């Protein structure tokens, strides 16, 4: 019976980055198929297909009203559309209400900004995509340059692919290292990028900072207070 299971809700909204959600969903659905204690659902404002930041469209399996109190919440990120979603009152209200009662509140990439807007990061250490990291200060969070960071029941991951790391950590936390390791083998998660590991001393932030400011300005052109709140932290 699904009502007896612990529900892990993956939130979707227009313009999000699919890999932020699909990577962790693949991992945690693997856990759910092994441990009958859990189930995964995809939650949105409607069940209609939504656009993402690439040609793929996604559809929720459930609406917000159908999953008001999930056991765990995962919020994906994106670029300009995610900044625009900071002003989506229905989305933020759902995150605020569901997150307040969830055992675990998690995010990938700039999904942490949405958690911040929902008031769930105040006083907490948090991670996000490196280009947006300092914006976390606008929500009372302490930015952390880590692959993922756990602070109480809130776990936030850095950009995109870091969501897979976060999901494997969740599996280990919820059902143990053996199952987490098995899932890692099943999905053959053993990154060896052709260009080698990232050299953070050579990150292109100086070149991309104007893009960040432009994105904030464009996304929140009609939300001046929120726009200025974020822009105050783009120079740090």
Coordinates of N, CA and C in Angstrom, one line a residue:
X1 N 0.8 -1.2 0.0 CA 0.0 0.0 0.0 C 0.9 1.2 0.0
X2 N 0.7 2.1 -1.0 CA 1.5 3.3 -1.1 C 1.4 4.2 0.1
X3 N 0.3 4.2 0.8 CA 0.1 5.1 1.9 C 1.0 4.7 3.1
X4 N 1.5 3.5 3.1 CA 2.4 3.0 4.1 C 3.8 3.2 3.8
X5 N 4.1 3.7 2.6 CA 5.5 3.9 2.2 C 6.0 5.4 2.5
X6 N 7.3 5.5 2.6 CA 7.8 6.8 2.8 C 8.1 7.4 1.4
X7 N 7.5 8.6 1.1 CA 7.5 9.1 -0.2 C 8.6 10.1 -0.4
X8 N 9.4 9.9 -1.4 CA 10.5 10.8 -1.8 C 9.9 11.6 -3.0
X9 N 9.7 12.9 -2.9 CA 9.1 13.7 -3.9 C 10.1 14.5 -4.6
X10 N 10.2 14.4 -6.0 CA 11.1 15.1 -6.8 C 10.2 16.2 -7.5
X11 N 10.6 17.5 -7.3 CA 9.8 18.6 -7.7 C 10.2 19.0 -9.1
X12 N 9.3 19.3 -10.0 CA 9.5 19.8 -11.4 C 8.9 21.1 -11.6
X13 N 9.5 21.9 -12.4 CA 8.9 23.3 -12.7 C 9.5 23.7 -14.1
X14 N 8.9 24.6 -14.8 CA 9.3 24.9 -16.1 C 10.8 25.5 -16.2
X15 N 11.5 25.0 -17.1 CA 12.9 25.5 -17.4 C 14.0 24.8 -16.6
X16 N 13.7 23.9 -15.7 CA 14.7 23.2 -14.9 C 15.6 22.4 -15.7
X17 N 16.8 22.0 -15.1 CA 17.7 21.2 -15.8 C 17.4 19.7 -15.5
X18 N 17.1 18.9 -16.5 CA 16.6 17.5 -16.3 C 17.6 16.7 -15.5
X19 N 18.9 16.8 -15.8 CA 19.8 15.9 -15.1 C 19.9 16.1 -13.6
X20 N 19.6 17.3 -13.2 CA 19.5 17.6 -11.7 C 18.5 16.6 -11.0
X21 N 17.4 16.3 -11.8 CA 16.4 15.4 -11.2 C 16.6 14.0 -11.6
X22 N 16.8 13.7 -12.9 CA 16.9 12.4 -13.5 C 18.0 11.5 -12.9
X23 N 19.2 12.1 -12.6 CA 20.2 11.4 -12.0 C 19.9 10.9 -10.6
X24 N 19.5 11.8 -9.7 CA 19.1 11.3 -8.4 C 17.9 10.4 -8.4
X25 N 16.9 10.7 -9.3 CA 15.7 9.8 -9.4 C 16.1 8.4 -9.8
X26 N 17.0 8.3 -10.7 CA 17.5 6.9 -11.1 C 18.1 6.2 -9.9
X27 N 18.9 6.9 -9.1 CA 19.5 6.3 -7.9 C 18.5 5.9 -6.9
X28 N 17.6 6.8 -6.6 CA 16.6 6.6 -5.5 C 15.5 5.7 -5.9
X29 N 15.2 5.6 -7.2 CA 14.2 4.6 -7.6 C 14.8 3.2 -7.5
X30 N 16.1 3.1 -7.7 CA 16.8 1.9 -7.5 C 16.7 1.4 -6.1
X31 N 16.8 2.4 -5.2 CA 16.6 2.1 -3.7 C 15.2 1.6 -3.5
X32 N 14.2 2.4 -4.0 CA 12.8 2.0 -3.8 C 12.5 0.7 -4.3
X33 N 13.1 0.2 -5.4 CA 12.8 -1.1 -5.9 C 13.4 -2.2 -5.1
X34 N 14.4 -1.8 -4.3 CA 15.1 -2.8 -3.4 C 14.4 -2.8 -2.0
X35 N 14.1 -1.6 -1.5 CA 13.5 -1.5 -0.2 C 12.1 -1.0 -0.4
X36 N 11.2 -1.9 0.0 CA 9.7 -1.6 -0.2 C 9.2 -0.6 0.7
X37 N 10.1 0.0 1.6 CA 9.7 1.0 2.5 C 9.5 2.3 1.9
X38 N 10.1 2.5 0.7 CA 10.1 3.8 0.0 C 9.5 3.8 -1.3
X39 N 9.0 4.9 -1.8 CA 8.5 5.1 -3.2 C 9.0 6.5 -3.7
X40 N 9.1 6.6 -5.0 CA 9.5 7.9 -5.5 C 8.3 8.4 -6.4
X41 N 8.1 9.7 -6.3 CA 7.1 10.4 -7.1 C 7.7 11.7 -7.7
X42 N 7.1 12.2 -8.8 CA 7.5 13.4 -9.4 C 6.4 14.4 -9.2
X43 N 6.6 15.5 -8.6 CA 5.5 16.4 -8.1 C 5.7 17.7 -8.9
X44 N 4.5 18.2 -9.4 CA 4.5 19.5 -10.0 C 3.2 20.3 -9.8
X45 N 3.1 21.5 -10.3 CA 1.9 22.3 -10.2 C 0.7 21.6 -10.9
X46 N 1.0 20.9 -12.0 CA 0.1 20.2 -12.8 C 0.8 18.9 -13.3
X47 N 0.0 18.0 -14.0 CA 0.6 16.9 -14.6 C 0.9 17.1 -16.1
X48 N 0.7 18.3 -16.6 CA 0.9 18.6 -18.0 C 2.4 18.6 -18.2
X49 N 2.9 18.3 -19.4 CA 4.3 18.3 -19.7 C 4.8 19.7 -19.6
X50 N 6.0 19.8 -19.0 CA 6.7 21.1 -18.9 C 8.0 21.2 -19.8
X51 N 8.4 22.3 -20.1 CA 9.6 22.5 -20.8 C 10.8 22.4 -19.8
X52 N 12.0 22.1 -20.3 CA 13.2 22.1 -19.5 C 14.2 23.0 -20.2
X53 N 15.4 23.0 -19.8 CA 16.4 23.9 -20.4 C 17.1 23.2 -21.6
X54 N 16.5 22.0 -22.0 CA 16.9 21.4 -23.3 C 15.7 20.8 -24.0
X55 N 15.8 20.1 -25.1 CA 14.6 19.7 -25.8 C 13.7 18.7 -25.1
X56 N 14.1 18.2 -24.0 CA 13.3 17.2 -23.3 C 12.2 17.8 -22.5
X57 N 11.0 17.2 -22.5 CA 9.9 17.7 -21.7 C 9.6 16.6 -20.6
X58 N 9.2 17.1 -19.5 CA 8.9 16.2 -18.3 C 7.5 16.4 -17.9
X59 N 6.9 15.4 -17.3 CA 5.6 15.4 -16.7 C 5.6 14.9 -15.3
X60 N 4.9 15.6 -14.4 CA 4.8 15.1 -13.0 C 3.9 13.9 -12.9
X61 N 4.1 13.0 -12.0 CA 3.2 11.9 -11.7 C 2.1 12.3 -10.7
X62 N 2.4 13.4 -9.9 CA 1.4 13.9 -8.9 C 1.5 15.4 -8.9
X63 N 0.4 16.0 -8.4 CA 0.3 17.4 -8.2 C 0.7 17.7 -6.7
X64 N 1.0 19.0 -6.4 CA 1.3 19.4 -5.1 C 0.3 18.9 -4.1
X65 N -1.0 19.1 -4.4 CA -2.1 18.7 -3.5 C -2.1 17.2 -3.2
X66 N -1.6 16.4 -4.1 CA -1.6 15.0 -4.0 C -0.5 14.5 -3.1
X67 N 0.5 15.3 -2.9 CA 1.7 14.9 -2.1 C 2.0 16.0 -1.1
X68 N 1.1 16.4 -0.2 CA 1.4 17.5 0.7 C 2.5 17.3 1.7
X69 N 2.7 16.1 2.1 CA 3.7 15.9 3.2 C 4.6 14.7 2.9
X70 N 5.5 14.9 1.9 CA 6.4 13.8 1.6 C 7.4 13.6 2.7
X71 N 8.0 12.4 2.8 CA 9.0 12.0 3.7 C 10.3 12.8 3.4
X72 N 10.6 12.9 2.1 CA 11.8 13.6 1.6 C 11.4 14.4 0.4
X73 N 12.2 15.5 0.2 CA 11.9 16.4 -0.9 C 13.2 16.6 -1.6
X74 N 13.2 16.6 -3.0 CA 14.4 17.0 -3.7 C 14.0 18.0 -4.8
X75 N 14.8 19.1 -4.8 CA 14.5 20.2 -5.7 C 15.6 20.4 -6.7
X76 N 15.4 20.2 -8.0 CA 16.4 20.5 -9.0 C 16.6 21.9 -9.3
X77 N 17.7 22.2 -10.0 CA 18.0 23.6 -10.3 C 18.0 23.9 -11.8
X78 N 18.6 24.9 -12.2 CA 18.7 25.4 -13.5 C 19.4 26.7 -13.6
X79 N 19.2 27.4 -14.6 CA 19.8 28.8 -14.8 C 18.7 29.8 -14.6
X80 N 18.5 30.6 -15.7 CA 17.6 31.8 -15.6 C 16.2 31.3 -15.2
X81 N 15.6 30.2 -15.7 CA 14.3 29.8 -15.4 C 14.2 29.5 -13.9
X82 N 15.2 29.0 -13.2 CA 15.2 28.8 -11.8 C 15.1 30.1 -11.0
X83 N 15.9 31.1 -11.5 CA 15.8 32.4 -10.9 C 14.4 33.0 -11.0
X84 N 13.8 32.8 -12.2 CA 12.4 33.2 -12.4 C 11.5 32.5 -11.4
X85 N 11.7 31.2 -11.2 CA 10.9 30.4 -10.3 C 10.9 30.9 -8.8
X86 N 11.9 31.7 -8.5 CA 11.9 32.3 -7.1 C 10.7 33.1 -6.9
X87 N 10.1 33.6 -7.9 CA 8.8 34.4 -7.8 C 7.6 33.6 -8.0
X88 N 7.7 32.3 -8.2 CA 6.6 31.4 -8.4 C 6.0 31.1 -7.0
X89 N 4.9 31.8 -6.7 CA 4.4 31.7 -5.3 C 3.8 30.3 -5.0
X90 N 3.2 29.7 -6.0 CA 2.7 28.3 -5.7 C 3.8 27.3 -5.4
X91 N 4.9 27.4 -6.2 CA 6.0 26.5 -6.0 C 6.6 26.8 -4.7
X92 N 6.9 28.0 -4.3 CA 7.6 28.4 -3.1 C 6.7 28.0 -1.9
X93 N 5.4 28.2 -2.0 CA 4.5 27.8 -0.9 C 4.6 26.3 -0.7
X94 N 4.6 25.5 -1.8 CA 4.7 24.1 -1.6 C 6.0 23.7 -0.9
X95 N 7.1 24.2 -1.4 CA 8.4 23.9 -0.8 C 8.4 24.3 0.7
X96 N 7.8 25.4 1.0 CA 7.8 25.9 2.4 C 7.0 24.9 3.3
X97 N 5.8 24.6 2.8 CA 4.9 23.7 3.6 C 5.4 22.3 3.7
X98 N 5.8 21.7 2.5 CA 6.3 20.3 2.5 C 7.6 20.2 3.2
X99 N 8.5 21.2 3.0 CA 9.8 21.2 3.6 C 9.8 21.3 5.1
X100 N 8.8 22.0 5.6 CA 8.7 22.2 7.1 C 8.4 20.9 7.8
X101 N 7.8 20.0 7.1 CA 7.4 18.7 7.8 C 8.2 17.5 7.3
X102 N 9.0 17.7 6.3 CA 9.7 16.6 5.7 C 10.9 16.1 6.6
X103 N 11.2 14.9 6.6 CA 12.3 14.4 7.4 C 13.6 14.8 6.7
X104 N 13.6 14.9 5.4 CA 14.8 15.2 4.6 C 14.4 16.3 3.5
X105 N 15.2 17.3 3.4 CA 15.0 18.4 2.4 C 16.3 18.5 1.6
X106 N 16.2 18.2 0.4 CA 17.4 18.2 -0.4 C 17.3 19.0 -1.7
X107 N 18.4 19.3 -2.3 CA 18.4 20.1 -3.6 C 19.6 19.8 -4.4
X108 N 19.5 20.0 -5.7 CA 20.7 19.9 -6.6 C 20.9 21.2 -7.3
X109 N 22.1 21.7 -7.4 CA 22.4 22.9 -8.1 C 21.7 24.1 -7.5
X110 N 21.1 24.9 -8.4 CA 20.4 26.1 -7.9 C 19.1 25.8 -7.3
X111 N 18.7 24.6 -7.2 CA 17.5 24.2 -6.4 C 17.6 24.7 -5.0
X112 N 18.8 24.9 -4.5 CA 19.0 25.4 -3.1 C 18.5 26.8 -3.0
X113 N 18.6 27.6 -4.1 CA 18.1 29.0 -4.0 C 16.6 28.9 -3.8
X114 N 15.9 28.0 -4.4 CA 14.5 27.8 -4.2 C 14.2 27.5 -2.7
X115 N 15.0 26.6 -2.2 CA 14.8 26.3 -0.7 C 15.1 27.5 0.1
X116 N 16.1 28.3 -0.3 CA 16.3 29.5 0.4 C 15.1 30.5 0.4
X117 N 14.5 30.6 -0.8 CA 13.4 31.5 -0.9 C 12.2 31.0 -0.1
X118 N 12.1 29.7 0.1 CA 11.1 29.1 0.9 C 11.4 29.2 2.4
X119 N 12.5 29.8 2.8 CA 12.9 30.0 4.2 C 13.5 28.8 4.9
X120 N 14.0 27.9 4.1 CA 14.5 26.6 4.6 C 16.0 26.5 4.8
X121 N 16.7 27.6 4.5 CA 18.2 27.6 4.6 C 18.7 28.6 5.6
X122 N 17.9 29.3 6.3 CA 18.3 30.3 7.2 C 19.3 29.7 8.2
X123 N 20.5 30.3 8.3 CA 21.5 29.9 9.3 C 22.1 28.5 9.0
X124 N 21.9 28.0 7.8 CA 22.5 26.7 7.4 C 23.6 26.8 6.4
X125 N 24.5 25.9 6.5 CA 25.5 25.7 5.4 C 24.9 25.1 4.2
X126 N 25.2 25.6 3.0 CA 24.5 25.1 1.8 C 25.4 25.2 0.6
X127 N 25.2 24.3 -0.3 CA 25.9 24.3 -1.6 C 25.0 24.6 -2.7
X128 N 25.6 24.9 -3.9 CA 24.9 25.1 -5.1 C 25.9 25.2 -6.2
X129 N 25.4 25.4 -7.5 CA 26.4 25.6 -8.6 C 27.3 26.7 -8.3
X130 N 28.6 26.5 -8.6 CA 29.6 27.4 -8.2 C 29.4 28.8 -8.7
X131 N 28.8 29.0 -9.8 CA 28.6 30.4 -10.3 C 27.5 31.1 -9.5
X132 N 26.6 30.4 -8.9 CA 25.5 31.0 -8.1 C 25.8 31.0 -6.6
X133 N 26.9 30.4 -6.2 CA 27.1 30.1 -4.8 C 26.9 31.3 -3.8
X134 N 27.4 32.5 -4.2 CA 27.3 33.6 -3.2 C 25.9 34.1 -3.1
X135 N 25.0 33.8 -4.0 CA 23.6 34.2 -3.9 C 22.9 33.6 -2.7
X136 N 23.5 32.5 -2.2 CA 22.9 31.8 -1.1 C 22.8 32.8 0.1
X137 N 23.8 33.7 0.2 CA 23.8 34.6 1.3 C 22.5 35.5 1.4
X138 N 21.9 35.7 0.2 CA 20.7 36.5 0.2 C 19.5 35.8 1.0
X139 N 19.7 34.5 1.3 CA 18.7 33.8 2.0 C 19.1 33.4 3.4
X140 N 20.2 34.0 3.9 CA 20.7 33.8 5.2 C 21.5 32.5 5.4
X141 N 21.9 31.9 4.2 CA 22.7 30.7 4.3 C 24.2 31.0 4.2
X142 N 25.0 30.0 4.6 CA 26.4 30.1 4.5 C 26.9 29.3 3.3
X143 N 27.3 29.9 2.2 CA 27.8 29.1 1.1 C 29.0 28.3 1.4
X144 N 28.9 27.0 0.9 CA 30.0 26.1 1.1 C 30.4 25.5 -0.3
X145 N 31.7 25.5 -0.5 CA 32.3 25.0 -1.8 C 32.6 23.5 -1.6
X146 N 31.5 22.7 -1.6 CA 31.7 21.2 -1.4 C 30.7 20.6 -2.4
X147 N 31.0 19.3 -2.7 CA 30.2 18.5 -3.6 C 28.8 18.4 -3.1
X148 N 28.6 18.2 -1.9 CA 27.3 18.2 -1.2 C 27.6 18.5 0.3
X149 N 26.6 19.1 0.9 CA 26.8 19.5 2.3 C 25.5 19.2 3.1
X150 N 25.7 18.6 4.3 CA 24.6 18.2 5.1 C 24.5 19.1 6.4
X151 N 23.4 19.7 6.6 CA 23.2 20.6 7.8 C 21.9 20.2 8.4
X152 N 21.9 19.4 9.4 CA 20.6 19.0 10.0 C 19.9 18.1 9.0
X153 N 18.6 18.3 8.8 CA 17.9 17.5 7.8 C 17.9 18.1 6.4
X154 N 18.7 19.1 6.2 CA 18.8 19.7 4.9 C 20.2 19.3 4.2
X155 N 20.1 18.8 3.0 CA 21.3 18.3 2.3 C 21.2 19.0 0.9
X156 N 22.2 19.8 0.6 CA 22.3 20.5 -0.7 C 23.5 20.1 -1.5
X157 N 23.3 19.9 -2.8 CA 24.4 19.5 -3.7 C 24.9 20.6 -4.6
X158 N 26.1 20.5 -5.1 CA 26.6 21.5 -6.1 C 25.9 21.2 -7.4
X159 N 26.6 21.7 -8.5 CA 25.9 21.7 -9.8 C 25.7 20.3 -10.4
X160 N 24.5 20.1 -11.0 CA 24.1 19.1 -11.9 C 24.5 17.7 -11.5
X161 N 25.7 17.2 -11.9 CA 26.2 15.9 -11.7 C 26.4 15.6 -10.2
X162 N 26.5 16.6 -9.4 CA 26.7 16.4 -8.0 C 25.4 15.7 -7.4
X163 N 24.3 15.9 -8.1 CA 23.1 15.3 -7.6 C 23.2 13.8 -7.4
X164 N 24.0 13.1 -8.3 CA 24.1 11.7 -8.2 C 24.9 11.3 -6.9
X165 N 25.9 12.1 -6.6 CA 26.6 11.9 -5.3 C 25.7 12.0 -4.1
X166 N 24.9 13.1 -4.1 CA 23.9 13.3 -3.1 C 23.0 12.2 -2.9
X167 N 22.5 11.7 -4.1 CA 21.5 10.6 -4.0 C 22.1 9.3 -3.5
X168 N 23.4 9.0 -3.8 CA 24.1 7.8 -3.3 C 24.3 8.0 -1.8
X169 N 24.6 9.2 -1.3 CA 24.7 9.4 0.1 C 23.4 9.2 0.8
X170 N 22.3 9.6 0.2 CA 20.9 9.4 0.8 C 20.6 7.9 0.9
X171 N 21.0 7.2 -0.2 CA 20.7 5.7 -0.1 C 21.5 5.1 1.1
X172 N 22.8 5.5 1.2 CA 23.6 5.0 2.3 C 23.0 5.3 3.6
X173 N 22.5 6.6 3.8 CA 21.9 7.1 5.0 C 20.6 6.3 5.3
X174 N 19.8 6.0 4.3 CA 18.5 5.5 4.5 C 18.5 3.9 4.7
X175 N 19.3 3.3 3.8 CA 19.2 1.8 3.8 C 20.6 1.1 3.9
X176 N 21.7 1.9 4.0 CA 23.0 1.3 4.2 C 23.9 1.3 3.0
X177 N 25.2 1.2 3.3 CA 26.3 1.3 2.3 C 26.2 0.2 1.3
X178 N 25.8 -1.0 1.7 CA 25.8 -2.1 0.8 C 24.9 -1.9 -0.4
X179 N 23.7 -1.4 -0.1 CA 22.8 -1.1 -1.2 C 23.2 0.1 -2.0
X180 N 23.8 1.1 -1.4 CA 24.3 2.2 -2.1 C 25.4 1.8 -3.1
X181 N 26.3 1.0 -2.6 CA 27.4 0.5 -3.4 C 26.9 -0.3 -4.6
X182 N 25.9 -1.2 -4.3 CA 25.3 -2.0 -5.4 C 24.7 -1.1 -6.5
X183 N 23.9 0.0 -6.1 CA 23.3 0.9 -7.0 C 24.4 1.6 -7.8
X184 N 25.5 2.0 -7.2 CA 26.6 2.6 -7.9 C 27.1 1.7 -9.0
X185 N 27.2 0.4 -8.7 CA 27.7 -0.5 -9.7 C 26.7 -0.6 -10.8
X186 N 25.4 -0.7 -10.4 CA 24.3 -0.9 -11.4 C 24.3 0.2 -12.5
X187 N 24.5 1.5 -12.0 CA 24.5 2.6 -12.9 C 25.9 2.9 -13.4
X188 N 26.9 2.1 -13.0 CA 28.3 2.3 -13.5 C 28.7 3.7 -13.3
X189 N 28.5 4.2 -12.1 CA 28.9 5.5 -11.7 C 30.4 5.5 -11.3
X190 N 31.3 5.9 -12.1 CA 32.7 5.9 -11.9 C 33.3 6.9 -12.8
X191 N 33.1 8.2 -12.5 CA 33.4 9.3 -13.4 C 34.9 9.3 -13.8
X192 N 35.2 9.4 -15.0 CA 36.5 9.6 -15.6 C 36.4 10.6 -16.8
X193 N 36.1 11.9 -16.5 CA 35.8 12.8 -17.6 C 37.0 12.9 -18.5
X194 N 36.8 13.0 -19.8 CA 37.9 13.1 -20.8 C 38.9 14.2 -20.5
X195 N 38.4 15.3 -20.0 CA 39.3 16.5 -19.7 C 39.9 16.4 -18.3
X196 N 39.7 15.3 -17.6 CA 40.2 15.2 -16.3 C 39.4 15.9 -15.2
X197 N 39.8 15.8 -14.0 CA 39.1 16.5 -12.9 C 39.1 18.0 -13.0
X198 N 38.2 18.7 -12.4 CA 38.1 20.1 -12.5 C 39.2 20.8 -11.7
X199 N 39.9 21.8 -12.3 CA 40.9 22.6 -11.6 C 40.2 23.9 -11.2
X200 N 39.8 23.9 -9.9 CA 39.1 25.1 -9.4 C 39.9 26.4 -9.4
X201 N 41.2 26.3 -9.5 CA 42.0 27.5 -9.6 C 41.8 28.2 -10.9
X202 N 41.3 27.4 -11.9 CA 41.1 27.9 -13.2 C 39.7 28.1 -13.6
X203 N 38.8 28.1 -12.7 CA 37.4 28.3 -13.0 C 37.1 29.6 -13.7
X204 N 36.2 29.6 -14.7 CA 36.0 30.8 -15.5 C 35.1 31.8 -14.9
X205 N 35.1 32.0 -13.6 CA 34.1 32.9 -13.0 C 34.2 34.3 -13.4
X206 N 35.4 34.8 -13.6 CA 35.5 36.2 -14.0 C 34.8 36.5 -15.4
X207 N 34.9 35.5 -16.3 CA 34.2 35.7 -17.6 C 32.7 35.5 -17.5
X208 N 32.3 34.7 -16.5 CA 30.8 34.4 -16.4 C 30.1 35.3 -15.4
X209 N 30.8 36.1 -14.7 CA 30.1 37.0 -13.7 C 29.1 37.9 -14.4
X210 N 29.4 38.5 -15.5 CA 28.4 39.3 -16.2 C 27.2 38.5 -16.6
X211 N 27.4 37.3 -17.0 CA 26.3 36.4 -17.4 C 25.4 36.2 -16.2
X212 N 26.0 36.0 -15.0 CA 25.2 35.8 -13.8 C 24.3 37.1 -13.5
X213 N 24.9 38.2 -13.6 CA 24.2 39.5 -13.3 C 23.1 39.7 -14.4
X214 N 23.4 39.4 -15.6 CA 22.4 39.5 -16.7 C 21.3 38.5 -16.4
X215 N 21.6 37.3 -16.0 CA 20.5 36.3 -15.8 C 19.6 36.8 -14.7
X216 N 20.2 37.3 -13.6 CA 19.4 37.8 -12.5 C 18.5 39.0 -12.9
X217 N 19.0 39.9 -13.7 CA 18.3 41.0 -14.2 C 17.1 40.6 -15.1
X218 N 17.4 39.7 -16.0 CA 16.4 39.2 -16.9 C 15.3 38.4 -16.2
X219 N 15.7 37.5 -15.4 CA 14.7 36.6 -14.7 C 13.8 37.4 -13.8
X220 N 14.3 38.4 -13.1 CA 13.5 39.1 -12.1 C 13.3 40.6 -12.4
X221 N 13.1 40.8 -13.7 CA 12.9 42.2 -14.1 C 11.6 42.8 -13.5
X222 N 10.7 42.0 -13.2 CA 9.4 42.5 -12.6 C 9.3 42.2 -11.1
X223 N 10.4 41.8 -10.5 CA 10.5 41.5 -9.1 C 11.7 42.2 -8.5
X224 N 11.6 43.6 -8.5 CA 12.7 44.4 -8.2 C 13.4 44.2 -6.9
X225 N 12.6 44.0 -5.9 CA 13.1 43.8 -4.5 C 13.9 42.5 -4.5
X226 N 13.4 41.4 -5.0 CA 14.1 40.2 -5.0 C 15.3 40.3 -5.9
X227 N 15.2 40.9 -7.1 CA 16.4 41.1 -8.0 C 17.5 41.8 -7.2
X228 N 17.2 42.9 -6.6 CA 18.2 43.7 -5.9 C 18.8 42.9 -4.7
X229 N 18.0 42.1 -4.1 CA 18.5 41.3 -3.0 C 19.6 40.3 -3.5
X230 N 19.4 39.7 -4.7 CA 20.3 38.8 -5.2 C 21.6 39.5 -5.8
X231 N 21.3 40.6 -6.5 CA 22.4 41.4 -7.1 C 23.4 41.9 -6.0
X232 N 22.9 42.1 -4.8 CA 23.8 42.6 -3.8 C 24.9 41.6 -3.4
X233 N 24.7 40.3 -3.9 CA 25.7 39.3 -3.6 C 26.5 38.8 -4.8
X234 N 26.3 39.4 -5.9 CA 27.0 38.9 -7.1 C 28.4 39.4 -7.2
X235 N 28.7 40.4 -6.3 CA 30.1 41.0 -6.4 C 31.0 40.4 -5.3
X236 N 30.5 39.4 -4.6 CA 31.3 38.9 -3.5 C 32.3 37.8 -4.0

